[in-house]
CSV table of C-alpha atoms in Angstrom, one decimal:
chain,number,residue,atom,x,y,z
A,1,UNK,CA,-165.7,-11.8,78.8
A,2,UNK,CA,-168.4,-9.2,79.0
A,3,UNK,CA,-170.3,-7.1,81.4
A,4,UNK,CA,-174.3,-7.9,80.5
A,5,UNK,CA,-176.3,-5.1,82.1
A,6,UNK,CA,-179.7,-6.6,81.7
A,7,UNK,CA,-182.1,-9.4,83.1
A,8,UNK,CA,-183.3,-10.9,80.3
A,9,UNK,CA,-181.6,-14.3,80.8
A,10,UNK,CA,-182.5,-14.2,84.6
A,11,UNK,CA,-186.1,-14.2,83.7
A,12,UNK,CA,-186.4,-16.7,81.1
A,13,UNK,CA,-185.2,-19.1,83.4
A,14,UNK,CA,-187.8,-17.8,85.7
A,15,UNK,CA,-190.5,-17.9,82.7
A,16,UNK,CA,-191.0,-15.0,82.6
A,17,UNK,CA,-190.9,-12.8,78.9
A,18,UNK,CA,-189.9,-9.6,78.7
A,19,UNK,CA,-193.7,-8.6,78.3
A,20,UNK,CA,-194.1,-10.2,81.9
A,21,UNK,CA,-191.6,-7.8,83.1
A,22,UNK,CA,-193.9,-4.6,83.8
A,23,UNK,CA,-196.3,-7.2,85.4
A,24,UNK,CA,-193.3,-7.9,88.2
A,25,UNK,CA,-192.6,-4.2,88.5
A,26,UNK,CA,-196.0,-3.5,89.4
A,27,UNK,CA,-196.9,-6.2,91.6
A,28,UNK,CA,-194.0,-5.9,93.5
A,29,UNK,CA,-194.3,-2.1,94.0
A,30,UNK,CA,-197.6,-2.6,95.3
A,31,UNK,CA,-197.4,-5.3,97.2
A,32,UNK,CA,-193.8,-5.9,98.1
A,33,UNK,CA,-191.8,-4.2,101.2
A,34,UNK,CA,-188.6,-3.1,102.3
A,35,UNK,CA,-185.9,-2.9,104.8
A,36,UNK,CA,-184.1,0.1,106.4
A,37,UNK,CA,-180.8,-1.8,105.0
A,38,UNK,CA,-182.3,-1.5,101.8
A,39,UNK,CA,-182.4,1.9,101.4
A,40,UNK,CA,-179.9,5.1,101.4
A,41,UNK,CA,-180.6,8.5,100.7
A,42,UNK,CA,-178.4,11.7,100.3
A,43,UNK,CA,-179.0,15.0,99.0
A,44,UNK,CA,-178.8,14.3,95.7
A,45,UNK,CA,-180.2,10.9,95.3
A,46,UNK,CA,-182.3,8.2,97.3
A,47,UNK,CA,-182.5,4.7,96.1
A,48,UNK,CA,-184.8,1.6,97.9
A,49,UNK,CA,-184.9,-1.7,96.8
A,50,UNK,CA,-188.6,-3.2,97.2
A,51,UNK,CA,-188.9,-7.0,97.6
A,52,UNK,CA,-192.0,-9.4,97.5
A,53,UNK,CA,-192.9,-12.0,99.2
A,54,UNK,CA,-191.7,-11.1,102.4
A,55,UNK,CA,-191.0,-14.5,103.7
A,56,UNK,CA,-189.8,-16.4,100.8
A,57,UNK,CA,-185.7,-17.1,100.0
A,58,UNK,CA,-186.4,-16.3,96.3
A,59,UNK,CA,-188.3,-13.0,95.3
A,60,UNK,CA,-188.4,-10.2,92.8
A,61,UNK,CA,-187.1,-7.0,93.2
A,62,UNK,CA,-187.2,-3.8,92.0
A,63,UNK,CA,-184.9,-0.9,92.7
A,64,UNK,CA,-186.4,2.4,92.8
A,65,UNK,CA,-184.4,5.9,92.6
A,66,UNK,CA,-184.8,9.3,92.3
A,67,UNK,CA,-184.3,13.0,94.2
A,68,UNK,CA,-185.0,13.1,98.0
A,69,UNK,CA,-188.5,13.8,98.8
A,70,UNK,CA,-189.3,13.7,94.8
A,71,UNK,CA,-191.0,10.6,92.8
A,72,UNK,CA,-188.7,7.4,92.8
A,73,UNK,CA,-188.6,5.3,89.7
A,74,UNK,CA,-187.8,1.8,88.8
A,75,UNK,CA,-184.0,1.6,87.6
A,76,UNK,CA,-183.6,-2.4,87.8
A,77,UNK,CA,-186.1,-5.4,88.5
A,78,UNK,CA,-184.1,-8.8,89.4
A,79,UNK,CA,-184.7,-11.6,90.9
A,80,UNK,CA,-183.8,-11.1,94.3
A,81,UNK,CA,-182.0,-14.5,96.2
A,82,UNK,CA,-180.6,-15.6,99.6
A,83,UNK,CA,-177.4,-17.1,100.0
A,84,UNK,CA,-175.1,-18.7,102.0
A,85,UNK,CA,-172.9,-16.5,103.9
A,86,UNK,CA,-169.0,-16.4,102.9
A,87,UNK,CA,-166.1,-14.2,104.1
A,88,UNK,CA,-164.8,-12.2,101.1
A,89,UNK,CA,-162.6,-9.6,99.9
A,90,UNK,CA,-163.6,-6.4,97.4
A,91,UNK,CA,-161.5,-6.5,94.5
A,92,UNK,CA,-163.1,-4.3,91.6
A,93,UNK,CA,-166.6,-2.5,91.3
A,94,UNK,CA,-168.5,-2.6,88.0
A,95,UNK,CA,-171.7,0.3,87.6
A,96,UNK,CA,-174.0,-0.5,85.8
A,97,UNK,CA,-175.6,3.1,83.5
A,98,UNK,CA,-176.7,5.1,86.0
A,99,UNK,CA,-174.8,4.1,89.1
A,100,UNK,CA,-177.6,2.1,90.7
A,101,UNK,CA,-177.3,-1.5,89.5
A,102,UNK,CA,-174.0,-3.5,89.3
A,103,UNK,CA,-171.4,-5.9,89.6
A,104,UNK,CA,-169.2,-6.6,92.4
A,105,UNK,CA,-165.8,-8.6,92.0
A,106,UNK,CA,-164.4,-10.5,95.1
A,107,UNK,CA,-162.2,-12.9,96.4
A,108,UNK,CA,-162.6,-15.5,98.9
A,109,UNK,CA,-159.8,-16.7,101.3
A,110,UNK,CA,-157.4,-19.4,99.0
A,111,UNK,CA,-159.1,-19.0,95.8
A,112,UNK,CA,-159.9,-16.9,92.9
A,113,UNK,CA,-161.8,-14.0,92.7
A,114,UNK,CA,-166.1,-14.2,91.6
A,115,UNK,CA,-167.6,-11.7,90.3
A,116,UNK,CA,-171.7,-11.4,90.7
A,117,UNK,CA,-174.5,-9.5,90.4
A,118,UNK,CA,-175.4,-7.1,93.3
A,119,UNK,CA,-179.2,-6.3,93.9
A,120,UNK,CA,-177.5,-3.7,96.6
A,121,UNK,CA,-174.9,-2.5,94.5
A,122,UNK,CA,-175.2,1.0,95.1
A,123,UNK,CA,-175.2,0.5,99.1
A,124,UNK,CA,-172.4,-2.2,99.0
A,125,UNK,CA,-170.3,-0.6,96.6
A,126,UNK,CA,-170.4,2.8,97.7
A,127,UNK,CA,-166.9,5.1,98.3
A,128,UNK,CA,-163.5,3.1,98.1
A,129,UNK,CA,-164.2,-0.8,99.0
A,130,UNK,CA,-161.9,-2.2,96.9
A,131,UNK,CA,-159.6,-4.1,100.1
A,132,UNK,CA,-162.8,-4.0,102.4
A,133,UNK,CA,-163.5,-7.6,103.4
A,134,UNK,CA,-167.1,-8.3,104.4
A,135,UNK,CA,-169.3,-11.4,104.7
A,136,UNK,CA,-171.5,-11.7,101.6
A,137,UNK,CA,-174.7,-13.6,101.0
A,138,UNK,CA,-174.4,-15.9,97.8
A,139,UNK,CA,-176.3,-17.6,95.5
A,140,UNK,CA,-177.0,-18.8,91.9
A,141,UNK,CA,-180.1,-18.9,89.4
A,142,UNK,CA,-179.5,-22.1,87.1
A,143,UNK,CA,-179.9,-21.4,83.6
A,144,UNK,CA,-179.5,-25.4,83.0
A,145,UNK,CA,-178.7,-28.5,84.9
A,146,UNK,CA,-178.3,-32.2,84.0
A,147,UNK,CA,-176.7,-35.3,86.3
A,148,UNK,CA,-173.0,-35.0,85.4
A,149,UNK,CA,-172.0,-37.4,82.6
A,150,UNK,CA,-168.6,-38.5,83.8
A,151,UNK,CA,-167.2,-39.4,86.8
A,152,UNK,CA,-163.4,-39.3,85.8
A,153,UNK,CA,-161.6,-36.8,83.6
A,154,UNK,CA,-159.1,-38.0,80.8
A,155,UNK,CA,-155.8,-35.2,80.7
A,156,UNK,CA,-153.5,-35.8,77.3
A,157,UNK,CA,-151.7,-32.4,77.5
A,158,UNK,CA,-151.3,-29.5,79.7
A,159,UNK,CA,-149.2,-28.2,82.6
A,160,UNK,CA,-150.9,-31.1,84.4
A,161,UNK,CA,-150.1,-33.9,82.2
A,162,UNK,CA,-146.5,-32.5,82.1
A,163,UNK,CA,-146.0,-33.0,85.6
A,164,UNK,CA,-147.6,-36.8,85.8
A,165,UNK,CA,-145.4,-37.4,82.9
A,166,UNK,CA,-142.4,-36.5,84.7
A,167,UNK,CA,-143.1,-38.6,87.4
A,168,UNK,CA,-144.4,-42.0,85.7
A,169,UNK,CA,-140.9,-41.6,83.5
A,170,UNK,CA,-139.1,-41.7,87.3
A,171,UNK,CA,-140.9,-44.5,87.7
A,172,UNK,CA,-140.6,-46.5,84.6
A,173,UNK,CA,-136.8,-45.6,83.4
A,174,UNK,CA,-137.1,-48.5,80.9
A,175,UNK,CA,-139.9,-46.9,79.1
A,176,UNK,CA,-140.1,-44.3,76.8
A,177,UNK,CA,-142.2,-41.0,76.6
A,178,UNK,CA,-145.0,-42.6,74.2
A,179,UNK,CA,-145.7,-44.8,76.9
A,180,UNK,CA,-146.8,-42.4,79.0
A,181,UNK,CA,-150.2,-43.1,80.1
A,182,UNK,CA,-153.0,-40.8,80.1
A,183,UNK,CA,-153.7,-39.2,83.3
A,184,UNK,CA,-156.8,-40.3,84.9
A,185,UNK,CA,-158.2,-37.8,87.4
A,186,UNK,CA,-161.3,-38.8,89.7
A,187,UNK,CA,-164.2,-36.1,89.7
A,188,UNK,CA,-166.9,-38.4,91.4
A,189,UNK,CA,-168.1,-36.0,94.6
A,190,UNK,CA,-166.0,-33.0,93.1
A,191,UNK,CA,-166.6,-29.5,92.1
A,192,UNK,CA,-165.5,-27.6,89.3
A,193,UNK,CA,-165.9,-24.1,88.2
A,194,UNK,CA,-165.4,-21.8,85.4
A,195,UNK,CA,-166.4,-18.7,84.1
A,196,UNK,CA,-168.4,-18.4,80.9
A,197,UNK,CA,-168.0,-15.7,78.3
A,198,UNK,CA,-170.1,-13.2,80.4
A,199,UNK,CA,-169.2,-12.1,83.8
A,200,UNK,CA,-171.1,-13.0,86.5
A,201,UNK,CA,-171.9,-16.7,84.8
A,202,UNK,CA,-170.7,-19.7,85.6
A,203,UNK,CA,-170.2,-23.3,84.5
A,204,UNK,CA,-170.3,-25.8,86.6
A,205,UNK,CA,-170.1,-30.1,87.7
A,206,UNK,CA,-170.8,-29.8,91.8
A,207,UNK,CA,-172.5,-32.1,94.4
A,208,UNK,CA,-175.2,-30.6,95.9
A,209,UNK,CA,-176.6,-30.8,99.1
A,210,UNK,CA,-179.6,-30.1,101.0
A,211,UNK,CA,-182.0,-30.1,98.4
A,212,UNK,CA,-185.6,-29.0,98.6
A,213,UNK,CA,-188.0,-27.3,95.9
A,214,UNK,CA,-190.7,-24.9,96.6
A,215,UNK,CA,-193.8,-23.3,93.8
A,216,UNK,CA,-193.4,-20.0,92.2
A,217,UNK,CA,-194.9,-17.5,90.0
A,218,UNK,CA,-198.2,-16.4,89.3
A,219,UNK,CA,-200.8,-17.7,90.5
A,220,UNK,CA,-202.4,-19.6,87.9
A,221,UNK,CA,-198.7,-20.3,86.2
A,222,UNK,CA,-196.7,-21.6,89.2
A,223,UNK,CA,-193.5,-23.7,88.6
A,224,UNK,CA,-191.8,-25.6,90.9
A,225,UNK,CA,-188.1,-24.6,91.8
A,226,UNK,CA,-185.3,-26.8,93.0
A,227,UNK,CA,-183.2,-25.5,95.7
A,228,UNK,CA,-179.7,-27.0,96.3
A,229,UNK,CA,-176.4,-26.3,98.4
A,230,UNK,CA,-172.8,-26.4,96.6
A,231,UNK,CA,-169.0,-25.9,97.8
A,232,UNK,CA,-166.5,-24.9,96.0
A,233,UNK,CA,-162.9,-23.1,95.9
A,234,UNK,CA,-160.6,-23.9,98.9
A,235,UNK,CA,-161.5,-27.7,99.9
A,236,UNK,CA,-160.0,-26.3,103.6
A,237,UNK,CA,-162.4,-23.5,103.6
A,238,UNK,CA,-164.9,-24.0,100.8
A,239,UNK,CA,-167.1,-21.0,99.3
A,240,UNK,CA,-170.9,-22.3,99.6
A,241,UNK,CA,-173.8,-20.9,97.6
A,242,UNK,CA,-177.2,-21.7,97.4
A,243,UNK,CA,-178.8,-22.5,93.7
A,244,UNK,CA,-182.2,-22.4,92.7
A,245,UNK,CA,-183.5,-24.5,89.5
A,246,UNK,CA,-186.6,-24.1,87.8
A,247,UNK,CA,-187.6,-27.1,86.6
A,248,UNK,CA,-188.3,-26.0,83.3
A,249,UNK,CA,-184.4,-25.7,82.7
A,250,UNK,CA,-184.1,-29.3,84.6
A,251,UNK,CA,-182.6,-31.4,81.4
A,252,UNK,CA,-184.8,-34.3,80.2
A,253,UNK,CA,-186.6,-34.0,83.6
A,254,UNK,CA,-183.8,-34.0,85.8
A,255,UNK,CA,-185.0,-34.4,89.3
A,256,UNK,CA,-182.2,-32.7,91.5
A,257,UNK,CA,-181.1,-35.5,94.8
A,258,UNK,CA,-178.5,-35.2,97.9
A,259,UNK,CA,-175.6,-36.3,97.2
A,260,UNK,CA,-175.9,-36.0,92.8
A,261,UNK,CA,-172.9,-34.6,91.2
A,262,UNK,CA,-174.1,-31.9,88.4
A,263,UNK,CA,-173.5,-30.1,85.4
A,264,UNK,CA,-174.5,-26.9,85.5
A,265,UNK,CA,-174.7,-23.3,83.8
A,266,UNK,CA,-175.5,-20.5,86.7
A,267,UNK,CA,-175.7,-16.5,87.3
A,268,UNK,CA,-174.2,-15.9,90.5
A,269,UNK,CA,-175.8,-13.3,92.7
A,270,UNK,CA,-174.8,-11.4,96.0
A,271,UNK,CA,-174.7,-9.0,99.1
A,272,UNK,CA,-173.0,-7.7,102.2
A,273,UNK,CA,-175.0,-9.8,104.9
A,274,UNK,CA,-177.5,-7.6,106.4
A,275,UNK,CA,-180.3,-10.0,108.5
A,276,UNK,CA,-181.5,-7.1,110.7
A,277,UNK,CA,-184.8,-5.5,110.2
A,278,UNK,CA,-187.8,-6.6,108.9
A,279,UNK,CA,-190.0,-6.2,105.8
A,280,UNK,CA,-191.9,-3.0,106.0
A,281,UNK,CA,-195.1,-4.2,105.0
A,282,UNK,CA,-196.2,-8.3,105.2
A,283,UNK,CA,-197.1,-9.8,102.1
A,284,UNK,CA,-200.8,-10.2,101.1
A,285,UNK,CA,-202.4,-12.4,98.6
A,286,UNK,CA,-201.5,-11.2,95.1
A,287,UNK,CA,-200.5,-12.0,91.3
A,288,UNK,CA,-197.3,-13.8,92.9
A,289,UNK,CA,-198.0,-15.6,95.7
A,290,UNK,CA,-195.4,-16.7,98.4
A,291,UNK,CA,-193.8,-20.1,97.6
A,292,UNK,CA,-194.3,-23.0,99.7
A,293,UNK,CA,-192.3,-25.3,100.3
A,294,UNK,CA,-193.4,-28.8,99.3
């Protein structure tokens, strides 16, 4: 696996090229806001992370840095998404060039570690964490999605198959090892989730839940998004994460419904919780207008 430190992939999904990219920066700076839990400041360096719309659960960001009191300049633009909140545990830090941007690993209560990309990286991830457990928003961007394709699993080998072995032999003393059948194991309803070769990516077969879409992007280029609920990890006490799909990465015109077990391919994304405060400054009409939801 390998540490990506760029958005390129994030904003294709989005449709947006990289020649789009100053367009964001711009807009965003001049129209967007912030919150006081978006910004720190020292003597040697302030950061503020500038967000528009101001009411929307997906937006762009851009993270602006500098000295105190000096000019502050764009280090990072990203989409910028809320999430579910979920209870986890720091594990390891990963700074992106310049300290500002990065990656946070952490582990949730009966399951592995995730890593993901944090848009407050340098606020979250500041002194020694690593132990600190805090609640985290999460959520995912969808680089492609289809209706999952099976609804069973066949297992032939592995540490799995081993141990069904083992007990259909108890079972059937007359019988010999190449009768062993194959083991059958039922995903309808389940979830499933590995990592990809790059951190912070995920693949995916999940049911979703709660699903909505909204319109996005500029004005005269909207696209619709699909926004979805998943679980995963600890079935007792499940990690939940809200994913958005553009439908231009929707496979074959896939039309996500409640209830619809998926294949997917996501980037995860997340923060330390921080609802308090209010945009600075209220969105007005503007290249990117605020989604609505349909």
């Amino acid at each position: 696996m390998q540490h990506t430190e760029s958005m390129g992939d994030q904003w294709f999904a989005l449709g947006v090229g990289t020649k789009d990219v100053p367009g964001v920066v711009t807009t965003t700076l001049e129209f967007g806001g912030s919150r006081p839990a978006w910004e720190m400041k020292d003597e040697n360096v302030e950061r503020m992370l500038m967000a528009w719309p101001s009411d929307s659960l997906l937006r762009a960001s851009v993270l602006v840095a500098g000295k105190p009191e000096g000019k502050l300049a764009p280090v990072a633009v990203s989409p910028f998404m809320e999430g579910f909140s979920n209870t986890l545990t720091i594990r390891k830090t990963h700074a992106w060039k310049g300290g500002h941007a990065g990656e946070i690993m952490a582990e949730p209560e009966g399951f592995l570690p995730l890593w993901f990309y944090d848009p407050l990286f340098f606020r979250d991830a500041e002194g020694d964490v690593e132990g600190k457990t805090c609640e985290f928003f999460l959520s995912g961007l969808c680089y492609g999605i289809r209706r999952a394709l099976l609804d069973e699993l066949t297992v032939t080998e592995g540490p799995a198959y081993e141990k069904h072995a083992l007990e259909w032999m108890k079972q059937n003393p007359d019988k010999t090892r190449l009768d062993v059948p194959a083991l059958k194991i039922p995903l309808k309803g389940k979830t499933l989730i590995d990592v990809t070769d790059h951190y912070c990516e995920y693949q995916c077969r999940a049911n979703i839940f709660e699903v909505d879409s909204f319109m996005f992007g500029p004005e005269k280029a909207q696209m619709k998004i699909y926004r979805f609920g998943i679980g995963f990890g600890n079935p007792e006490k499940p990690v939940y994460a809200i994913i958005y799909a553009p439908e231009r990465i929707c496979s074959k015109g896939y039309v996500p419904k409640e209830g619809d077990d998926v294949d997917m391919v996501f980037w995860m994304q997340g923060r330390v919780a921080d609802t308090e405060g209010k945009v600075v400054e209220d969105a007005e009409p503007a290249v990117i207008p605020e989604p609505n939801k349909e």
